[in-house]
Amino acid sequence: MNTTVTCIAPVNIAVIKYWGKRDDSLILPTNDSISATLDTAQLHAKTTVMISSDFKEDRIWLNGKEEDIKNTRLQNCLKEIRKRSQLSGYTNDWKICICSKNNFPTAAGLASSAAGYACLTAALAKLYKIEGDISIIARSGSGSACRSVMGGFVRWYMGSDKNGTDSLAKQIVPASHWSEMRILVLVVSDEQKKVPSAIGMKRSIETSQLLQHRIMHVVPERANKMQQAIVEKDFKNFAELTMKDSNQFHAVCLDTYPPCIYMNNISNNIMNLVHSYNDAVNDVKVAYTYDAGPNATLYLLEKDVPAVIGILDHFFPPFENAIEYRRGLPVEEIKPS
Ligand code: PMV
């Protein structure tokens, strides 16, 4: 006998960044973070899990290549799943095979691990008949993954319990609440990042004074203001907070020793262009944000998409400057699994 489940999970892009852990093994963050979950049709992970009495061992393939199943994060995720499993005794001991594929560059600062672990968790939860909150299980694979198990705008609460039972994600509003919101993903480079986020975060926690200031004095208030801007659909405040938070996150990376440099010249040019455009129209029409990589994500309202794409086409003709656009993605309307 065997059973197979396939799930699709989208990428999420943070507007208040998670950067720093207070507990490395449980993946407990040093601040709350907020993100929007993107449209699954465009950027997603697709994962199939199969359980069978015939399998001799657990195995995993990522983008067609077999990976080490002993990876600690993967093991954490599997352990959490098997602990909560509703399958009967002997079936629970059967081995599994996992196949996962991203339809976008992996580990290039496009939140591939978020989509990947959210998808794996959702598929395994279905396979093992687990009900209730699964964001905690996704968190045990990759922190930001806990925000990808639900759609719309999502907040990951850092929590205070040392075992992490209250470090989970909750939806702020569904995508339909702010249906005019659009996201442009500008793929500047699909190279794998040089410093993986787990290593960068550890280094920042150990060496960056700016990160300590951010954790204590900036994010608590900024996250609340961001939540309010989302609830009130206040684009100007949303956009300014988004850009400031991205800038502070990259300032922390530069304040880290040795520094982690994720943005490149094209990223900087896009950032400058956004400010020039907002200045020229004397308003805040578009916001940029960068994760741990050079690719830009722009947040803007639907009515401004044609003008902004026109400007981007003018300054960065697609392909000539190695930029590929994912045009005008909506925020995704998925329900918690
Ligand atoms: O979840 P991780 O370990 O891939 O870290 C993600 C960190 C950032 O993408 C830079 C920020 C965030 O909140 O997603």
Tab-separated table of C-alpha atoms and ligand atoms in Angstrom:
chain	number	residue	atom	x	y	z
A	1	MET	CA	0.000	0.000	0.000
A	2	ASN	CA	1.135	3.563	-0.552
A	3	THR	CA	-0.337	7.035	-0.338
A	4	THR	CA	0.677	10.124	-2.270
A	5	VAL	CA	-0.046	13.816	-1.655
A	6	THR	CA	0.957	16.817	-3.826
A	7	CYS	CA	0.821	20.455	-2.686
A	8	ILE	CA	1.769	23.847	-4.100
A	9	ALA	CA	2.953	26.671	-1.818
A	10	PRO	CA	3.794	30.246	-2.750
A	11	VAL	CA	6.715	32.500	-1.961
A	12	ASN	CA	6.252	35.283	0.592
A	13	ILE	CA	8.161	38.556	0.553
A	14	ALA	CA	8.713	40.280	3.903
A	15	VAL	CA	8.018	43.963	4.377
A	16	ILE	CA	9.271	43.785	7.983
A	17	LYS	CA	12.272	41.497	7.837
A	18	TYR	CA	13.146	38.532	10.003
A	19	TRP	CA	16.884	38.603	10.611
A	20	GLY	CA	18.352	36.997	13.727
A	21	LYS	CA	17.527	34.017	15.915
A	22	ARG	CA	17.382	33.820	19.701
A	23	ASP	CA	17.418	30.009	19.452
A	24	ASP	CA	19.172	28.461	16.456
A	25	SER	CA	17.858	24.921	16.727
A	26	LEU	CA	14.192	25.814	17.365
A	27	ILE	CA	14.391	28.721	14.884
A	28	LEU	CA	13.025	31.338	17.256
A	29	PRO	CA	13.424	34.867	15.893
A	30	THR	CA	14.589	38.016	17.647
A	31	ASN	CA	11.718	40.092	16.221
A	32	ASP	CA	8.252	39.851	14.686
A	33	SER	CA	8.113	39.985	10.875
A	34	ILE	CA	5.390	40.721	8.323
A	35	SER	CA	5.039	39.598	4.706
A	36	ALA	CA	2.670	39.259	1.763
A	37	THR	CA	2.174	35.852	0.193
A	38	LEU	CA	2.528	35.918	-3.590
A	39	ASP	CA	0.396	34.450	-6.324
A	40	THR	CA	0.969	30.675	-6.527
A	41	ALA	CA	0.548	30.672	-10.296
A	42	GLN	CA	3.892	32.431	-10.722
A	43	LEU	CA	6.430	31.699	-8.011
A	44	HIS	CA	5.865	28.492	-6.126
A	45	ALA	CA	7.238	25.237	-4.823
A	46	LYS	CA	5.459	22.027	-5.779
A	47	THR	CA	6.029	19.036	-3.534
A	48	THR	CA	4.909	15.441	-3.737
A	49	VAL	CA	5.273	13.149	-0.741
A	50	MET	CA	4.731	9.418	-0.821
A	51	ILE	CA	4.637	6.936	2.032
A	52	SER	CA	5.016	3.207	1.415
A	53	SER	CA	5.789	-0.025	3.236
A	54	ASP	CA	8.149	-0.807	0.322
A	55	PHE	CA	10.514	2.114	0.926
A	56	LYS	CA	13.698	1.134	2.773
A	57	GLU	CA	14.666	4.670	3.813
A	58	ASP	CA	13.467	8.308	3.705
A	59	ARG	CA	14.693	10.101	0.563
A	60	ILE	CA	14.365	13.579	-0.969
A	61	TRP	CA	14.843	15.062	-4.447
A	62	LEU	CA	15.044	18.824	-4.939
A	63	ASN	CA	14.697	20.146	-8.483
A	64	GLY	CA	15.434	16.677	-9.843
A	65	LYS	CA	18.605	16.069	-7.804
A	66	GLU	CA	18.736	13.797	-4.756
A	67	GLU	CA	19.693	15.737	-1.592
A	68	ASP	CA	20.887	14.614	1.826
A	69	ILE	CA	17.862	13.590	3.882
A	70	LYS	CA	19.967	13.981	7.048
A	71	ASN	CA	19.893	17.799	6.654
A	72	THR	CA	19.101	19.045	10.186
A	73	ARG	CA	16.233	21.366	9.176
A	74	LEU	CA	14.579	18.631	7.166
A	75	GLN	CA	14.957	16.215	10.064
A	76	ASN	CA	13.451	18.807	12.454
A	77	CYS	CA	10.453	19.136	10.183
A	78	LEU	CA	9.998	15.351	9.828
A	79	LYS	CA	10.363	14.882	13.588
A	80	GLU	CA	7.670	17.476	14.319
A	81	ILE	CA	5.360	15.865	11.752
A	82	ARG	CA	5.806	12.317	13.041
A	83	LYS	CA	5.293	13.533	16.606
A	84	ARG	CA	1.874	14.935	15.666
A	85	SER	CA	0.928	12.180	13.196
A	86	GLN	CA	-2.602	10.774	13.281
A	87	LEU	CA	-1.628	7.667	11.301
A	88	SER	CA	-1.936	4.354	13.024
A	89	GLY	CA	1.172	2.789	14.626
A	90	TYR	CA	2.745	0.687	11.903
A	91	THR	CA	1.965	3.072	9.013
A	92	ASN	CA	3.624	5.849	10.977
A	93	ASP	CA	6.908	3.918	10.851
A	94	TRP	CA	6.852	3.590	7.049
A	95	LYS	CA	9.479	5.520	5.108
A	96	ILE	CA	8.714	8.445	2.807
A	97	CYS	CA	9.960	9.830	-0.505
A	98	ILE	CA	9.784	13.591	-1.151
A	99	CYS	CA	10.046	15.309	-4.551
A	100	SER	CA	10.083	19.103	-4.627
A	101	LYS	CA	10.501	21.562	-7.472
A	102	ASN	CA	10.633	25.368	-7.532
A	103	ASN	CA	9.529	27.220	-10.658
A	104	PHE	CA	12.035	30.033	-9.911
A	105	PRO	CA	15.739	30.339	-8.925
A	106	THR	CA	16.573	28.451	-5.723
A	107	ALA	CA	18.550	30.209	-2.936
A	108	ALA	CA	18.882	33.468	-4.894
A	109	GLY	CA	17.083	35.603	-2.316
A	110	LEU	CA	13.635	34.790	-3.649
A	111	ALA	CA	12.429	33.042	-0.520
A	112	SER	CA	12.801	29.579	-2.053
A	113	SER	CA	13.221	27.931	1.344
A	114	ALA	CA	10.032	29.623	2.578
A	115	ALA	CA	7.962	28.181	-0.259
A	116	GLY	CA	9.815	24.846	-0.066
A	117	TYR	CA	9.335	24.168	3.639
A	118	ALA	CA	5.780	25.551	3.670
A	119	CYS	CA	4.955	23.186	0.836
A	120	LEU	CA	6.682	20.210	2.405
A	121	THR	CA	4.886	20.853	5.702
A	122	ALA	CA	1.492	21.219	4.034
A	123	ALA	CA	1.988	18.004	2.035
A	124	LEU	CA	3.233	16.019	5.021
A	125	ALA	CA	0.476	17.391	7.270
A	126	LYS	CA	-2.091	16.127	4.768
A	127	LEU	CA	-0.350	12.777	4.423
A	128	TYR	CA	-0.083	12.289	8.198
A	129	LYS	CA	-3.597	13.717	8.781
A	130	ILE	CA	-2.418	16.543	11.040
A	131	GLU	CA	-4.930	19.256	11.834
A	132	GLY	CA	-4.639	22.754	13.298
A	133	ASP	CA	-1.778	25.242	13.086
A	134	ILE	CA	1.060	24.010	10.891
A	135	SER	CA	3.056	27.250	10.855
A	136	ILE	CA	5.095	26.020	13.851
A	137	ILE	CA	6.088	22.874	11.931
A	138	ALA	CA	7.031	24.907	8.821
A	139	ARG	CA	9.093	27.201	11.081
A	140	SER	CA	11.182	24.247	12.207
A	141	GLY	CA	12.370	23.841	8.584
A	142	SER	CA	12.947	27.491	7.660
A	143	GLY	CA	11.815	30.468	9.749
A	144	SER	CA	10.181	32.475	6.983
A	145	ALA	CA	8.322	29.354	5.785
A	146	CYS	CA	5.840	29.753	8.643
A	147	ARG	CA	4.473	32.851	6.848
A	148	SER	CA	3.911	30.956	3.563
A	149	VAL	CA	1.359	28.497	4.957
A	150	MET	CA	-1.341	31.154	4.675
A	151	GLY	CA	-2.292	33.782	2.135
A	152	GLY	CA	-2.723	37.544	2.189
A	153	PHE	CA	-0.715	39.628	4.677
A	154	VAL	CA	0.809	37.569	7.453
A	155	ARG	CA	2.602	38.338	10.737
A	156	TRP	CA	5.011	35.943	12.385
A	157	TYR	CA	4.897	36.605	16.121
A	158	MET	CA	8.302	35.979	17.700
A	159	GLY	CA	6.646	34.693	20.880
A	160	SER	CA	8.229	34.501	24.329
A	161	ASP	CA	8.083	30.793	25.226
A	162	LYS	CA	11.525	29.226	25.254
A	163	ASN	CA	10.123	26.098	23.591
A	164	GLY	CA	8.648	28.141	20.740
A	165	THR	CA	5.003	27.123	21.256
A	166	ASP	CA	3.867	30.737	20.671
A	167	SER	CA	6.254	31.568	17.814
A	168	LEU	CA	3.759	31.228	14.987
A	169	ALA	CA	2.233	33.011	12.014
A	170	LYS	CA	-1.218	34.567	11.838
A	171	GLN	CA	-2.997	36.193	8.936
A	172	ILE	CA	-3.441	39.962	9.358
A	173	VAL	CA	-5.896	40.300	6.453
A	174	PRO	CA	-6.725	38.131	3.430
A	175	ALA	CA	-5.518	39.275	0.002
A	176	SER	CA	-9.070	40.393	-0.872
A	177	HIS	CA	-8.797	43.100	1.808
A	178	TRP	CA	-6.242	44.956	-0.353
A	179	SER	CA	-7.009	43.559	-3.780
A	180	GLU	CA	-5.427	46.595	-5.535
A	181	MET	CA	-1.983	45.638	-4.200
A	182	ARG	CA	0.461	44.363	-6.839
A	183	ILE	CA	3.956	42.960	-6.661
A	184	LEU	CA	6.665	43.119	-9.326
A	185	VAL	CA	9.576	40.748	-8.900
A	186	LEU	CA	12.665	41.906	-10.773
A	187	VAL	CA	15.090	39.025	-11.148
A	188	VAL	CA	18.473	40.726	-11.278
A	189	SER	CA	20.459	37.530	-10.886
A	190	ASP	CA	19.615	33.880	-10.433
A	191	GLU	CA	22.988	32.985	-8.933
A	192	GLN	CA	22.915	31.286	-5.532
A	193	LYS	CA	23.665	33.714	-2.712
A	194	LYS	CA	27.208	33.642	-1.331
A	195	VAL	CA	26.264	33.753	2.357
A	196	PRO	CA	23.209	31.596	3.196
A	197	SER	CA	20.725	33.437	5.439
A	198	ALA	CA	21.298	31.074	8.394
A	199	ILE	CA	25.022	31.884	8.405
A	200	GLY	CA	24.465	35.602	7.764
A	201	MET	CA	21.972	35.829	10.653
A	202	LYS	CA	24.310	34.078	13.077
A	203	ARG	CA	27.132	36.387	12.098
A	204	SER	CA	24.900	39.462	12.505
A	205	ILE	CA	23.739	38.344	15.958
A	206	GLU	CA	27.361	37.886	17.021
A	207	THR	CA	28.804	41.093	15.589
A	208	SER	CA	26.240	43.765	14.652
A	209	GLN	CA	25.405	46.475	17.199
A	210	LEU	CA	22.908	47.890	14.735
A	211	LEU	CA	20.974	44.607	14.840
A	212	GLN	CA	20.655	44.915	18.633
A	213	HIS	CA	19.313	48.457	18.222
A	214	ARG	CA	16.898	47.247	15.514
A	215	ILE	CA	15.579	44.399	17.674
A	216	MET	CA	15.092	46.523	20.801
A	217	HIS	CA	14.151	49.946	19.499
A	218	VAL	CA	12.923	49.754	15.905
A	219	VAL	CA	10.973	46.654	14.920
A	220	PRO	CA	8.479	46.413	17.808
A	221	GLU	CA	6.962	49.811	16.962
A	222	ARG	CA	7.511	49.509	13.196
A	223	ALA	CA	5.746	46.136	12.980
A	224	ASN	CA	2.664	47.588	14.702
A	225	LYS	CA	2.669	50.613	12.380
A	226	MET	CA	3.006	48.294	9.373
A	227	GLN	CA	0.066	46.185	10.544
A	228	GLN	CA	-2.007	49.351	10.946
A	229	ALA	CA	-1.024	50.579	7.444
A	230	ILE	CA	-2.129	47.225	5.992
A	231	VAL	CA	-5.432	47.188	7.881
A	232	GLU	CA	-6.128	50.817	6.868
A	233	LYS	CA	-4.858	50.269	3.288
A	234	ASP	CA	-2.589	53.268	3.758
A	235	PHE	CA	-0.181	52.771	0.826
A	236	LYS	CA	2.085	55.743	1.581
A	237	ASN	CA	2.878	54.530	5.103
A	238	PHE	CA	3.078	50.903	3.970
A	239	ALA	CA	5.574	51.828	1.237
A	240	GLU	CA	7.764	54.045	3.418
A	241	LEU	CA	7.952	51.468	6.207
A	242	THR	CA	8.734	48.737	3.651
A	243	MET	CA	11.656	50.659	2.138
A	244	LYS	CA	13.020	51.758	5.515
A	245	ASP	CA	12.916	48.218	6.819
A	246	SER	CA	14.666	46.796	3.759
A	247	ASN	CA	17.332	49.491	4.058
A	248	GLN	CA	17.893	48.815	7.747
A	249	PHE	CA	18.142	45.085	7.155
A	250	HIS	CA	20.874	45.651	4.526
A	251	ALA	CA	22.571	48.186	6.811
A	252	VAL	CA	22.678	45.444	9.474
A	253	CYS	CA	24.246	43.123	6.907
A	254	LEU	CA	26.931	45.720	6.225
A	255	ASP	CA	27.391	46.291	9.970
A	256	THR	CA	28.007	42.544	10.328
A	257	TYR	CA	31.648	41.507	10.451
A	258	PRO	CA	32.784	40.277	7.999
A	259	PRO	CA	29.930	42.013	6.139
A	260	CYS	CA	27.277	40.198	4.103
A	261	ILE	CA	26.656	42.093	0.876
A	262	TYR	CA	23.521	40.906	-0.856
A	263	MET	CA	22.547	43.813	-3.126
A	264	ASN	CA	24.548	44.611	-6.273
A	265	ASN	CA	24.848	47.669	-8.556
A	266	ILE	CA	21.653	46.864	-10.439
A	267	SER	CA	19.788	46.513	-7.117
A	268	ASN	CA	21.115	49.929	-6.058
A	269	ASN	CA	20.105	51.460	-9.398
A	270	ILE	CA	16.561	50.115	-9.006
A	271	MET	CA	16.413	51.561	-5.488
A	272	ASN	CA	17.526	54.978	-6.774
A	273	LEU	CA	15.072	54.818	-9.656
A	274	VAL	CA	12.176	54.152	-7.251
A	275	HIS	CA	13.109	57.208	-5.184
A	276	SER	CA	13.527	59.364	-8.323
A	277	TYR	CA	10.118	58.235	-9.587
A	278	ASN	CA	8.384	58.928	-6.272
A	279	ASP	CA	10.087	62.355	-6.122
A	280	ALA	CA	9.067	63.156	-9.704
A	281	VAL	CA	5.390	62.381	-9.054
A	282	ASN	CA	5.609	64.052	-5.645
A	283	ASP	CA	3.995	61.055	-3.969
A	284	VAL	CA	4.929	57.545	-2.809
A	285	LYS	CA	3.668	55.278	-5.577
A	286	VAL	CA	6.078	52.379	-5.385
A	287	ALA	CA	8.213	50.661	-2.727
A	288	TYR	CA	11.195	48.339	-3.085
A	289	THR	CA	12.362	45.588	-0.795
A	290	TYR	CA	15.332	43.198	-1.032
A	291	ASP	CA	15.820	39.914	0.800
A	292	ALA	CA	19.185	38.176	1.154
A	293	GLY	CA	19.981	38.593	-2.547
A	294	PRO	CA	20.130	41.214	-5.309
A	295	ASN	CA	16.602	40.692	-6.680
A	296	ALA	CA	14.133	43.529	-6.169
A	297	THR	CA	10.515	43.155	-5.185
A	298	LEU	CA	8.386	46.215	-5.839
A	299	TYR	CA	5.076	46.802	-4.088
A	300	LEU	CA	2.635	49.136	-5.849
A	301	LEU	CA	-1.066	49.595	-6.561
A	302	GLU	CA	-2.661	48.143	-9.679
A	303	LYS	CA	-3.390	51.568	-11.205
A	304	ASP	CA	0.330	52.438	-11.154
A	305	VAL	CA	1.610	49.193	-12.724
A	306	PRO	CA	1.621	50.413	-16.397
A	307	ALA	CA	3.552	53.616	-15.586
A	308	VAL	CA	6.118	51.813	-13.423
A	309	ILE	CA	6.644	49.062	-15.981
A	310	GLY	CA	7.108	51.782	-18.628
A	311	ILE	CA	9.849	53.392	-16.535
A	312	LEU	CA	11.527	50.024	-15.860
A	313	ASP	CA	11.411	49.109	-19.562
A	314	HIS	CA	13.037	52.430	-20.376
A	315	PHE	CA	15.894	52.147	-17.883
A	316	PHE	CA	16.331	48.383	-17.732
A	317	PRO	CA	15.233	46.889	-21.050
A	318	PRO	CA	14.452	43.221	-20.257
A	319	PHE	CA	17.318	40.825	-20.960
A	320	GLU	CA	19.861	43.548	-21.824
A	321	ASN	CA	20.454	44.159	-18.144
A	322	ALA	CA	19.623	40.618	-17.101
A	323	ILE	CA	16.346	41.681	-15.537
A	324	GLU	CA	13.296	39.582	-15.987
A	325	TYR	CA	9.972	40.882	-14.725
A	326	ARG	CA	7.189	38.973	-13.127
A	327	ARG	CA	4.569	41.540	-13.934
A	328	GLY	CA	1.933	42.741	-11.541
A	329	LEU	CA	1.405	39.709	-9.375
A	330	PRO	CA	-1.510	39.901	-6.991
A	331	VAL	CA	-1.192	38.922	-3.365
A	332	GLU	CA	-2.353	35.331	-3.080
A	333	GLU	CA	-5.730	34.344	-1.671
A	334	ILE	CA	-5.057	31.023	0.009
A	335	LYS	CA	-6.640	29.696	3.133
A	336	PRO	CA	-4.693	28.151	5.988
A	337	SER	CA	-4.237	24.447	5.150
B	1	PMV	O1	13.745	31.801	6.557
B	1	PMV	P1	15.144	32.064	6.072
B	1	PMV	O2	16.163	31.374	6.893
B	1	PMV	O3	15.298	31.794	4.589
B	1	PMV	O4	15.439	33.655	6.249
B	1	PMV	C1	14.758	34.631	5.532
B	1	PMV	C2	15.335	35.976	5.772
B	1	PMV	C3	14.844	37.090	4.860
B	1	PMV	O5	14.287	36.585	3.677
B	1	PMV	C4	16.021	37.971	4.485
B	1	PMV	C5	13.835	37.985	5.574
B	1	PMV	C6	12.423	37.454	5.719
B	1	PMV	O6	11.759	37.859	6.677
B	1	PMV	O7	11.954	36.678	4.866
